[in-house]
Amino acid sequence: MTLSSRIFFSKTITLLKPRFLFYPFSTHHHKHDAVIHRFRFSVNQHSLLRDLNSVKDRPLAAFGLFRWAEKQSGFHGGYIFMRSVYRFMEKAIDAKIDGVVLDVLVTGAVRGGGGNNLEVSVKLLDLLLWVFTKKSVLEKCLRIFYKMIHNGLLPDVENCNRILRLLRDRNMMNGTKEFYSVMVVCGVRPTIVTYNTMLDSFCKQGEVEQAMELLYMMPKLGCDPNDVSYNILVNAWSRKRDFVRAKELIEEMLKLGLKVSAYTYNPLVCGYCEKGMFGKVDDLGVEMSDSRALPTVSTYNAVMDGLCKSGRVIDATGFLDIMESKNLKPDLVSYNTLIDGYSKLGHLREAFSLFGKLIKKNLVPNVVTYNTLIDGFCRLGDLDDARRMKDYMIRHGPHPDVFTFTILVWGFYKMGNLSMAKELFDEMQHRGLQPDCFAYRTRRVGELKFGDPSAEAFGMQEEIEAKGFPLDLITYNVVINGLCKLGNLDEADKLVQEMLYNGIVPDHVTYTSIIHGHLMAELLEEARDLFDKMKEKGISPSVVTYTVLIHSHAVGGMLNHAIAYLNEMENKDVLPNVITYNALINGFCKEGKMDEAYNFFRGMEKKGISANKYTYTILINENCNLWHWQHWQEALRLYREMLDREIEPDSCTHSALLKHLRKDYKSQAVKLLENVISGSE
DNA sequence: TTGAAGATGA
């Protein structure tokens, strides 16, 4: 917003004039003059607005009033009546006379012969444009924009930027580029905001390289990139999980003396957290405090979410206190994140205790909070309580949404209660909620996975299709994956044929499912063939594809193959994750090659990928298998290390550790062990 | 921050 327009909208308009008799405007409307003449106005804002209301159904009268306001604004130096005029524009749009207003303003400006009048007309056109950008009515904005420039009138660059943002948000890259060229050719001088919007458009389209080109071209275009420009690109590389390039840009920012902030670091923190690279997150934390880019509540929320997603909910909860100690107030998102963490683990008691805590802190649970808890009930198979909670929401609010119902529908499908699933789906619609693609997919997957592929389900498919949601790739993937997991490779193959027939191209997820299915059926050669076929078709294998291949080959003792896959993925910049490393460590342990296993263990940590309970269990198990004093010591050391790092062992870890003890001693032994370890600190 | 879904340990 320019300074002047800020003045327009912040000033309260109190200027009063005695009375004002309205006179019509240009001559070609004179046959309606009689209508317009009947309007008299006292000149203060309230009556003006009242009058605008009263003429809403009479476009021409309203238009006359508008002309009057226009003259007033010109007369009083341009800002006195802007707020009224703004309200008028909104009303004109409601009354669908904005087209007339546009025409007259443009012709008025053109005929008016320049000067003050022209300036006012352009201001008013900009105001009209502003109203439409605020309403996100792109089509109208473009119409006004093009009409203006065709008549030699230049819209305000701020409005152009707003239109660019609308184009960006609709992913219309070509439209964005075209609009940018037109505005520049017509003489609108781009600002840093224009360029930053363009950068963001490129990034949102995945064309980050193009954005980089623009970034480095900006100085030549007479506009040096600022911190926001860099933040956009750091964000883009982080989203692409190319952390190296993201970091390079941050270093460049520091070198250039640009301001780094939480906005710069948060996307990177999010990326590392999502990948479970908590070592890197720690490093970033240090770097942030060094460069005075202090973490915000969002930063901590991202870390907490990452920890929850890797099962470290207790660590995540610890951040509530850490935040408080730094004078940051955990917000509803913080609590929702933790509640979700506990709900997903089935620890509803903790989830509800947090629910109580957030209320004590005067935060108000929202629909997400409730949905998360309902999901927790569903995961435990407690559909009664899940449904009761939904009914509570209907009575007391917040009102259930499409998420609420989708969660419940899926919950009932998983319990095999198809009729309740359908009932809730119908209830959602009866309550006026419009199912989205998630909801429809859930219904389809539910029927395909848990129901009979009967005629009724078939009818449902057509019904959904008629609503504009055709069977899509994700639905096929979900079902194909389910079949592969059950070992039903023939049925899975049939579905692949069917999706091809329907013109849907299998992607890396489809292939990974089928490859995995073959691997589990010990059809390694076929799996390798499928892998080659997938690459021939130009489908890039993902980290999951490589991981399932590495796992099966490593477990089968084919360590050379496993290593070859690891090298291949690293050459293709597909980053291995903790599961990939676990598969390798597991394979090398099984072959008794402990040195190599430990090398991978150290290597992953060096890359910032933290070991998890599986990693430790594999190593502990192998050390215990060796059944030798030194190895037993090593197993204990590992166990202690994982406790130190607050990685919670589970029953698997314990039985690995105590595999040589008799069963009756085991539970006692675990307690003893905890004592020994904590006592020796 | 919530809904369907591809992978790991005894």
mmCIF file of C-alpha atoms (C1' of nucleotides) in Angstrom, chain A residues 336 371 438 441 481 485 508 577 582 650, chain B:
data_model
loop_
_atom_site.group_PDB
_atom_site.id
_atom_site.type_symbol
_atom_site.label_atom_id
_atom_site.label_comp_id
_atom_site.label_asym_id
_atom_site.label_seq_id
_atom_site.Cartn_x
_atom_site.Cartn_y
_atom_site.Cartn_z
ATOM 1 C CA ASN A 336 -2.432 -29.393 18.516
ATOM 2 C CA ASN A 371 -10.491 -33.693 14.864
ATOM 3 C CA PHE A 438 -9.912 -36.522 0.195
ATOM 4 C CA ARG A 441 -11.005 -40.987 -2.034
ATOM 5 C CA ASN A 481 -0.476 -50.917 -2.301
ATOM 6 C CA LYS A 485 0.915 -55.897 1.032
ATOM 7 C CA HIS A 508 6.917 -44.001 -8.619
ATOM 8 C CA ASN A 577 17.141 -41.599 5.188
ATOM 9 C CA ASN A 582 18.853 -49.203 9.035
ATOM 10 C CA ASP A 650 10.429 -50.819 23.085
ATOM 11 C "C1'" DT B 1 -1.452 -28.160 13.657
ATOM 12 C "C1'" DT B 2 -6.197 -32.349 11.585
ATOM 13 C "C1'" DG B 3 -8.439 -36.651 7.006
ATOM 14 C "C1'" DA B 4 -6.719 -41.676 2.464
ATOM 15 C "C1'" DA B 5 -0.907 -43.695 1.275
ATOM 16 C "C1'" DG B 6 5.071 -46.285 -0.490
ATOM 17 C "C1'" DA B 7 9.819 -48.702 3.987
ATOM 18 C "C1'" DT B 8 12.911 -50.624 9.070
ATOM 19 C "C1'" DG B 9 14.341 -54.024 14.162
ATOM 20 C "C1'" DA B 10 13.333 -59.713 17.744
#
